[in-house]
Tab-separated table of C-alpha atoms in Angstrom:
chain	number	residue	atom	x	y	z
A	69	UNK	CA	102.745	83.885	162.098
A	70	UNK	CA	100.425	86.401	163.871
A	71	UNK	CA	97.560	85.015	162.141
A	72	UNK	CA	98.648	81.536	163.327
A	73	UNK	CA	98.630	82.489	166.549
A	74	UNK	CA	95.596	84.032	166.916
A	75	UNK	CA	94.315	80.769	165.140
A	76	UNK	CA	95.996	78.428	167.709
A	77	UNK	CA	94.819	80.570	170.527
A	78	UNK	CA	91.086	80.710	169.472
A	79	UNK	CA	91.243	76.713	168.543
A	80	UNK	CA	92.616	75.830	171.951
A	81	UNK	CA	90.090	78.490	174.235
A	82	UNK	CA	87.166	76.342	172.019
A	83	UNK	CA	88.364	73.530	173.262
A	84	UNK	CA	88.123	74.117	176.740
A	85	UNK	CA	85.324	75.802	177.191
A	86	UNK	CA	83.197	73.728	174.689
A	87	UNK	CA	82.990	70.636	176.846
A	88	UNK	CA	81.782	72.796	180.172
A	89	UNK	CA	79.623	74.478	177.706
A	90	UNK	CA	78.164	70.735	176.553
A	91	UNK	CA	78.293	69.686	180.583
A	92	UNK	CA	75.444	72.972	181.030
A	93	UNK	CA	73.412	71.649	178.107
A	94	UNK	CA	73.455	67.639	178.821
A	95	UNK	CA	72.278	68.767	182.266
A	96	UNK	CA	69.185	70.986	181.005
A	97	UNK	CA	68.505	68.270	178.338
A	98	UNK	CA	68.521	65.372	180.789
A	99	UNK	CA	66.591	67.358	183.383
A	100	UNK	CA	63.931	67.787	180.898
A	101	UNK	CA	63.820	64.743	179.741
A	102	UNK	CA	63.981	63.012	182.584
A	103	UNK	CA	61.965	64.468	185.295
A	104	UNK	CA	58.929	62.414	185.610
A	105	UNK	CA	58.806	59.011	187.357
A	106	UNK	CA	59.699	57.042	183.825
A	107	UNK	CA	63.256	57.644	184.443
A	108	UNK	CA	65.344	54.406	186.525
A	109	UNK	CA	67.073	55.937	189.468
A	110	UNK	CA	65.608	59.477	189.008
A	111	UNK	CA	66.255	60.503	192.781
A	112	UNK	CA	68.735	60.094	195.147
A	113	UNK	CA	70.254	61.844	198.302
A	114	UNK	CA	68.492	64.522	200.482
A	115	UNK	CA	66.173	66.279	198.792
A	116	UNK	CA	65.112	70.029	199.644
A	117	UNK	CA	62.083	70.602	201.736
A	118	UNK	CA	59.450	71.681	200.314
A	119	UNK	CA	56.125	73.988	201.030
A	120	UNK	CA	53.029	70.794	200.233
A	121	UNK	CA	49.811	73.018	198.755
A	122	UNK	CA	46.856	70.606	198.784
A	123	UNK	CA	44.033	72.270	197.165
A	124	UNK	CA	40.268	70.972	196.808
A	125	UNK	CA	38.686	71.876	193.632
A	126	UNK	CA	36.876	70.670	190.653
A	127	UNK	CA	36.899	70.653	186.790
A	128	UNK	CA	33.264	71.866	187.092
A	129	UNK	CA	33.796	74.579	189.548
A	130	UNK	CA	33.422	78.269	188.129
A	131	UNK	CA	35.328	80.040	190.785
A	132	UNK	CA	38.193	77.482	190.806
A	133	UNK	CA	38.277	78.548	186.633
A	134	UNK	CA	38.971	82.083	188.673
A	135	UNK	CA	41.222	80.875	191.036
A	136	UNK	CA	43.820	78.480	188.622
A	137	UNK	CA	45.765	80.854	187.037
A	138	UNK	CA	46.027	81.931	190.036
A	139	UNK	CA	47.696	79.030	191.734
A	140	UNK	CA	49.386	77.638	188.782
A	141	UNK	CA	51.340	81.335	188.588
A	142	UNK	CA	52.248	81.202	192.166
A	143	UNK	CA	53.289	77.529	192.303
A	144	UNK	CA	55.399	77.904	188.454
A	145	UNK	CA	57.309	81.440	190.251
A	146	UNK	CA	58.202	79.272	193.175
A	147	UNK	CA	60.032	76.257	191.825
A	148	UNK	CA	61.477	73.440	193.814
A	149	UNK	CA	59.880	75.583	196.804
A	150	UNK	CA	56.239	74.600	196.499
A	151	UNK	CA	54.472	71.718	195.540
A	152	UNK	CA	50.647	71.755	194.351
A	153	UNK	CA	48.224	69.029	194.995
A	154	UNK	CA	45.012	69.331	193.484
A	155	UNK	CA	42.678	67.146	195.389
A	156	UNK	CA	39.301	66.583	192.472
A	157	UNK	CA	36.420	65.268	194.627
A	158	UNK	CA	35.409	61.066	193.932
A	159	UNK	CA	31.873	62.677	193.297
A	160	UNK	CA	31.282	60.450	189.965
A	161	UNK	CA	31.242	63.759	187.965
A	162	UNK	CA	34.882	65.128	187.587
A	163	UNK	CA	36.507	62.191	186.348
A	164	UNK	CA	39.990	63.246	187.752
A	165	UNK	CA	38.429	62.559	191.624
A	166	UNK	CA	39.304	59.577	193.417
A	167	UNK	CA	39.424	58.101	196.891
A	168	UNK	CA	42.929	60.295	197.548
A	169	UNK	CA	40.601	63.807	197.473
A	170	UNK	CA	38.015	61.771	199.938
A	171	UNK	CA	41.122	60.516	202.444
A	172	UNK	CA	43.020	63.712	202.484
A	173	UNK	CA	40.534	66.139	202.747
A	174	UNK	CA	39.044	64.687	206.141
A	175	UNK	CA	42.466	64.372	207.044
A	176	UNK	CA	42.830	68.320	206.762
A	177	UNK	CA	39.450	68.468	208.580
A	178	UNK	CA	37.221	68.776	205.928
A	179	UNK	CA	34.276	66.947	205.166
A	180	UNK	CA	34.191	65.996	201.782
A	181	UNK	CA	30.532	66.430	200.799
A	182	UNK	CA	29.962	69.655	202.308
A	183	UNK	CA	33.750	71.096	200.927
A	184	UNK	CA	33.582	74.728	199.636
A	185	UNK	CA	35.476	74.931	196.140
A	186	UNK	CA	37.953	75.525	195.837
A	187	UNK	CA	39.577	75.214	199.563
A	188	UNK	CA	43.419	75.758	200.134
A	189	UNK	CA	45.988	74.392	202.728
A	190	UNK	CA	49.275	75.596	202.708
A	191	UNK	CA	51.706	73.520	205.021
A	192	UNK	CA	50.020	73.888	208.029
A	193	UNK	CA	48.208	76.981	208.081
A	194	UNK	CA	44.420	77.378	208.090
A	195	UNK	CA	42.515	76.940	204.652
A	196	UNK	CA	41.596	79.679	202.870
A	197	UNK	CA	38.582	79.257	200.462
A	198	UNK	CA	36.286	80.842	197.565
A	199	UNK	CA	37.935	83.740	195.044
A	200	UNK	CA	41.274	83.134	196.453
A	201	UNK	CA	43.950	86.080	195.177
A	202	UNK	CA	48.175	85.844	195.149
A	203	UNK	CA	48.639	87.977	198.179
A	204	UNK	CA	46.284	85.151	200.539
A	205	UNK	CA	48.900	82.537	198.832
A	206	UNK	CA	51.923	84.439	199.551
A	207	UNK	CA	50.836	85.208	203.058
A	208	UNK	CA	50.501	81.287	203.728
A	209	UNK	CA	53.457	80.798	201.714
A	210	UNK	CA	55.833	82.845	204.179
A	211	UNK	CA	54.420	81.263	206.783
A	212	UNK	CA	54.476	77.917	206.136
A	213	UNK	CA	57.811	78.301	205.198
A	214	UNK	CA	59.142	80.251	208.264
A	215	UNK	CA	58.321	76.561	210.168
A	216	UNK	CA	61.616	74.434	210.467
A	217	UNK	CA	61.195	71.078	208.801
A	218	UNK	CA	63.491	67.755	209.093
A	219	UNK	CA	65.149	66.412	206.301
A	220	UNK	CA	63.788	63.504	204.277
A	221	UNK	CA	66.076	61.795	201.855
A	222	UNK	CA	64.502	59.720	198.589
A	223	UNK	CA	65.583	56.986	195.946
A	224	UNK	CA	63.300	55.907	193.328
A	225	UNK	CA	64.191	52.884	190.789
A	226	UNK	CA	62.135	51.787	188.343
A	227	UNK	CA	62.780	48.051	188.257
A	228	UNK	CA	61.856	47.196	184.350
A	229	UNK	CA	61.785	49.457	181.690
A	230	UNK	CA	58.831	51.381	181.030
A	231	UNK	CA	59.045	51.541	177.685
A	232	UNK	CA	59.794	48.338	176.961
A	233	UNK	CA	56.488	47.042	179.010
A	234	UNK	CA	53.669	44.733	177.396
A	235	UNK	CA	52.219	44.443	181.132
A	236	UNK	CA	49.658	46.252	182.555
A	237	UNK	CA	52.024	47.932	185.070
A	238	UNK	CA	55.758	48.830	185.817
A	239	UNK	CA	57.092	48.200	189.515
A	240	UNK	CA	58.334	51.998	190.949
A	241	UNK	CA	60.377	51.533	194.349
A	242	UNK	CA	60.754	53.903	196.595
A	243	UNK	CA	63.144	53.535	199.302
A	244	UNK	CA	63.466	57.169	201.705
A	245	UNK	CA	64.683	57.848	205.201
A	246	UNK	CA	62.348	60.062	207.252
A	247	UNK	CA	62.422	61.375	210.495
A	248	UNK	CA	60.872	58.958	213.045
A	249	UNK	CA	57.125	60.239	214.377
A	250	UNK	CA	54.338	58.801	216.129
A	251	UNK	CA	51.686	60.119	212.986
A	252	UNK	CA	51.743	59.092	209.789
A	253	UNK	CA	53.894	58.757	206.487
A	254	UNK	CA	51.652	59.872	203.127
A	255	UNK	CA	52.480	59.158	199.471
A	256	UNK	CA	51.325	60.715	197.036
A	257	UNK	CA	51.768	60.611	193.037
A	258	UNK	CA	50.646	64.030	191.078
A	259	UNK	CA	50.151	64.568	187.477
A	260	UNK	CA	50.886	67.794	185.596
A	261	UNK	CA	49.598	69.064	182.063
A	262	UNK	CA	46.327	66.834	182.298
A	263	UNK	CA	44.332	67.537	179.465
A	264	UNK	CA	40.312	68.029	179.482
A	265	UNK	CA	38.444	67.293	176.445
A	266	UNK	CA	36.274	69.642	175.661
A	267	UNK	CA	36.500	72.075	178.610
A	268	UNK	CA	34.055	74.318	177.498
A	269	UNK	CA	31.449	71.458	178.903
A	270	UNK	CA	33.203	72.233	182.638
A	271	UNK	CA	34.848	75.398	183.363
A	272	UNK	CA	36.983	76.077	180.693
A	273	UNK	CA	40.349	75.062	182.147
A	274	UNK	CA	41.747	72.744	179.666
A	275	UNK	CA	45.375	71.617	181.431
A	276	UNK	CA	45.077	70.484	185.051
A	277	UNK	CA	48.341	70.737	187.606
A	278	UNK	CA	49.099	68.595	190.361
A	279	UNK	CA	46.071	65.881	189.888
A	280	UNK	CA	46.298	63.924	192.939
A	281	UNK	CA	46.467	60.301	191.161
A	282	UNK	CA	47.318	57.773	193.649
A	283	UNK	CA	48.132	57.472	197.246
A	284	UNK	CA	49.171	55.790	200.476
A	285	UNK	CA	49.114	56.224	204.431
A	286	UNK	CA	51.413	54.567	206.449
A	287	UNK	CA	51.641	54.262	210.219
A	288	UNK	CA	54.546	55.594	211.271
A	289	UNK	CA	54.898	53.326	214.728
A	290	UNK	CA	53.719	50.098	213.345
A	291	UNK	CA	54.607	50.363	209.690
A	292	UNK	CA	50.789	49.096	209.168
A	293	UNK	CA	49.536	50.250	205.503
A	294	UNK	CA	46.285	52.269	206.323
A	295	UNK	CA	45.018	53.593	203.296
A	296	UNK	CA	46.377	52.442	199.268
A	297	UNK	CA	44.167	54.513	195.974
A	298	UNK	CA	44.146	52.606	194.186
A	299	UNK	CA	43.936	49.287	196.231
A	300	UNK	CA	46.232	46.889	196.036
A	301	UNK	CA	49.015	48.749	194.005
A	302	UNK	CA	51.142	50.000	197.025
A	303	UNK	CA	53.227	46.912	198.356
A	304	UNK	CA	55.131	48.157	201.523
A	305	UNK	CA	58.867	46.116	201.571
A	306	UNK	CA	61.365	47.040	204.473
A	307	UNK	CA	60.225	49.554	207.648
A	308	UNK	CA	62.933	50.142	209.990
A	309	UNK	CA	62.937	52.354	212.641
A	310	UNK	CA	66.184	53.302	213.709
A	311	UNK	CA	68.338	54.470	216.284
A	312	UNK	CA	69.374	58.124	214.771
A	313	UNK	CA	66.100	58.945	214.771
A	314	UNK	CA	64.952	58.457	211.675
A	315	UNK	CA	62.814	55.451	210.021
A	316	UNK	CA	63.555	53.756	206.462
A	317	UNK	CA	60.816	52.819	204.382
A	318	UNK	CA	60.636	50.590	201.761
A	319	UNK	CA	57.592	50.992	198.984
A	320	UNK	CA	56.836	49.634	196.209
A	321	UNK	CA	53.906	51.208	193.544
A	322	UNK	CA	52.780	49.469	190.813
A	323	UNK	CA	52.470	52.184	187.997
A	324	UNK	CA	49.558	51.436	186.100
A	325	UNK	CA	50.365	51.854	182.123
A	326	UNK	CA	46.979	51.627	180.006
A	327	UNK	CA	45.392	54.498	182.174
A	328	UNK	CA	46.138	57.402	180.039
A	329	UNK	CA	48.440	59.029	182.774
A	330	UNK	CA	51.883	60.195	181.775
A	331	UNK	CA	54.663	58.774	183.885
A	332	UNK	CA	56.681	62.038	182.207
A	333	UNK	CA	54.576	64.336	183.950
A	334	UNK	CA	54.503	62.837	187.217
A	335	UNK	CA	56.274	63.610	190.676
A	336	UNK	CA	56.578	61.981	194.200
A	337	UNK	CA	55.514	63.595	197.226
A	338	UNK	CA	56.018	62.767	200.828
A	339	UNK	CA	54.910	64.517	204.039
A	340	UNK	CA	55.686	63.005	207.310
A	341	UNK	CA	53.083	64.039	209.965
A	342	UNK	CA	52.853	63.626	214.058
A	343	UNK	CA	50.308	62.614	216.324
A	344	UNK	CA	48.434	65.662	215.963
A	345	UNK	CA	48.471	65.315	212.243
A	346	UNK	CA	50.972	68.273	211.547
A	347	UNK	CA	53.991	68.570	208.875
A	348	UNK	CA	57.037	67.703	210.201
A	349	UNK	CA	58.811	67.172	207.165
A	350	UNK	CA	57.620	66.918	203.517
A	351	UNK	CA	59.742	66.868	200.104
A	352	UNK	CA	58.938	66.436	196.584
A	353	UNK	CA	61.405	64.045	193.843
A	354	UNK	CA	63.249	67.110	192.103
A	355	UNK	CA	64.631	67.766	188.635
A	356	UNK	CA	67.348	65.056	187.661
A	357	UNK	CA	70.711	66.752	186.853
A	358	UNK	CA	73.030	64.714	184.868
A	359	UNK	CA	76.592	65.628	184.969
A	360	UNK	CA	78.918	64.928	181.634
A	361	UNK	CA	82.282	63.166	182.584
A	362	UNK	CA	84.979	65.058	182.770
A	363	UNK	CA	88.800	64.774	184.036
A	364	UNK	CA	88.500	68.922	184.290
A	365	UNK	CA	86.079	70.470	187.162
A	366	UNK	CA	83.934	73.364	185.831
A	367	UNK	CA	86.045	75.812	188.084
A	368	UNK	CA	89.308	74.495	186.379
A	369	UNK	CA	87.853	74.665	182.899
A	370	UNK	CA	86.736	78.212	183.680
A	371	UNK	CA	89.705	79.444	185.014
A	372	UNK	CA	91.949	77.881	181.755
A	373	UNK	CA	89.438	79.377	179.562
A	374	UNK	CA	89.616	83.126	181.408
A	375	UNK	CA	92.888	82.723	180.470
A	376	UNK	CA	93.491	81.674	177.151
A	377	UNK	CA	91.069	84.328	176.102
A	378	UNK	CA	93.021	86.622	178.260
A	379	UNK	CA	96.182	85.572	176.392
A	380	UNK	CA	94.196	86.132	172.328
A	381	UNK	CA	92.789	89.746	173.168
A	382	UNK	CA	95.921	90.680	174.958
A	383	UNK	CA	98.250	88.895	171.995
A	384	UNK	CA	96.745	91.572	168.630
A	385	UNK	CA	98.157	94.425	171.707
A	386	UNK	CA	101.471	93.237	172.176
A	387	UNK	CA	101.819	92.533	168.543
A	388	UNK	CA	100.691	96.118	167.683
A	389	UNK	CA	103.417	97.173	169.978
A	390	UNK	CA	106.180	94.884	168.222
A	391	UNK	CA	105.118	96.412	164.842
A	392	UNK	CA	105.079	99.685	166.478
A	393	UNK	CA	109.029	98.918	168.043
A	394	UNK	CA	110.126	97.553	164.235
A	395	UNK	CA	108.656	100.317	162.580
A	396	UNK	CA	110.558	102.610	164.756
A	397	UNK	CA	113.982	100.325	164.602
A	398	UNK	CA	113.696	100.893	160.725
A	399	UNK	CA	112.815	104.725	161.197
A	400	UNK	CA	116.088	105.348	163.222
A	401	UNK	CA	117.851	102.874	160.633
A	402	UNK	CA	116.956	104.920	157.910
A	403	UNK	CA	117.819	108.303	158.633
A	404	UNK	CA	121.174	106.882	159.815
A	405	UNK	CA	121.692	106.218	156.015
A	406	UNK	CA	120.851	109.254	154.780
């Protein structure tokens, strides 16, 4: 019976706590495999802000070689925190550049064909360029964050299924509340893990973070479209500005498939800006967390398992003590006899 009830006990604690331990791992599993932009309704709710760090450099610069493991250590230690966007110049020579590097960096006051790579912005704090080390990134870092930020709330749906798709695109909407300005609303989509062929013809950096890939500038007082990389694929739907001081916006991008990016690897970005072109708000699409179904809460299941096992390591105790008791009983029995 003892061995029963051990059995019994350790059946029924494996029970429990197997479904909250399957609930942890569906999460990590779905979180990996879904955090790009290929998965329908990735996003929803308010999303944490976020730190933007827009960075000009090049796949032919030497000292941004210097400077990338760099950045990509500081960026990877801060997750959910910062957000790197690596703006490669439309130069016709690093084949990452496009018309997003040109647009933001005059935005940030730079001009393009004089830049010094690579350059770094951090929120809103002054760029910092050349052999840039972790303690001029932390600096910015702290105080970029120390500035209070509004919320921003996102929802992205992809409206057919990517992998399904025999067109040249797939439709990604966008629909996200931000708080009402008189600047601008910016979009932009960022690759990770983009792979150079034969790097030791550049610099010798063969995976590229945070490629700024495509991009769009909205008015934020007339909802007019004012800049779209690449043109045409940014379809603005819905702009509302409403009376709790915020503004919905409705986008639409049309993901291009057949261009060798990887939807996977790919994150959303927003920064709202005022009239004076500084953050007021940014966020970034986060990690998906997918939560098993479950008539038990997490809490309940832990508290049922604590004590079930609580119950088998105390139960070999008390039934050392019972043996302990009958031995005794049949002690006193026996020299009763004699």
């Amino acid at each position: 019976m003892h061995k029963n009830h051990l059995m019994a006990l350790l059946m029924a604690t494996t029970l429990l706590i197997l479904p909250f331990n399957t609930l942890i791992t569906t999460a990590s599993e779905e979180s990996a495999r879904c955090e790009g932009l290929s998965c329908t309704n990735s996003w929803s709710g308010s999303v944490d802000q976020v730190v933007i760090l827009r960075e000009s450099t090049a796949i032919w610069c030497e000292v941004c070689a210097e400077v990338d493991p760099v950045v990509s250590e500081f960026v990877e230690g801060r997750p959910g925190q910062v957000t790197r966007i690596a703006l490669h110049p439309d130069d016709g020579v690093d084949f990452l550049g496009n018309r997003v590097a040109t647009q933001q960096s005059w935005k940030m006051g730079q001009n393009p064909i004089e830049s010094e790579y690579p350059t770094i912005w951090i929120g809103n704090q002054k760029s910092i360029s050349g052999l840039i080390d972790r303690n001029a990134l932390h600096r910015g870092f702290l105080s970029a964050a120390g500035s209070n930020q509004q919320e921003i709330s996102i929802n992205t749906h992809n409206r057919t299924n990517f992998e399904d798709l025999n067109d040249e695109f797939w439709s990604l909407e966008i629909q996200t509340y931000l708080p009402t300005t008189s600047g601008t609303y910016t979009f932009i989509i960022t690759e990770d893990q983009v792979e150079i062929e034969k790097p030791e013809l550049y610099n010798g950096i063969k995976l590229h973070d945070g490629v700024a890939r495509s991009g769009a500038v909205i008015n934020s007082s007339s909802g007019e479209l004012l800049f779209s990389e690449p043109l045409d694929t940014w379809l603005l739907g819905n702009f509302s500005i409403l009376n709790d001081g915020r503004t919905f916006v409705n986008l639409t991008y049309q993901f291009p498939i057949n261009e060798g990016i990887d939807v996977d690897n790919s994150k959303l970005s927003i920064i709202a800006e005022d009239s004076e072109g500084v953050a007021i708000a940014s966020a970034t699409t986060p990690r998906v967390v997918v939560m098993s179904d479950s008539a038990l809460s997490p809490t309940a299941k832990i508290s049922l398992s604590l004590l079930l096992i609580g119950l088998l390591l105390a139960s070999p105790l008390m039934n050392t003590k019972k043996i302990s008791k009958n031995d005794g009983n049949e002690k006193l029995a026996a020299e009763s006899e004699e």
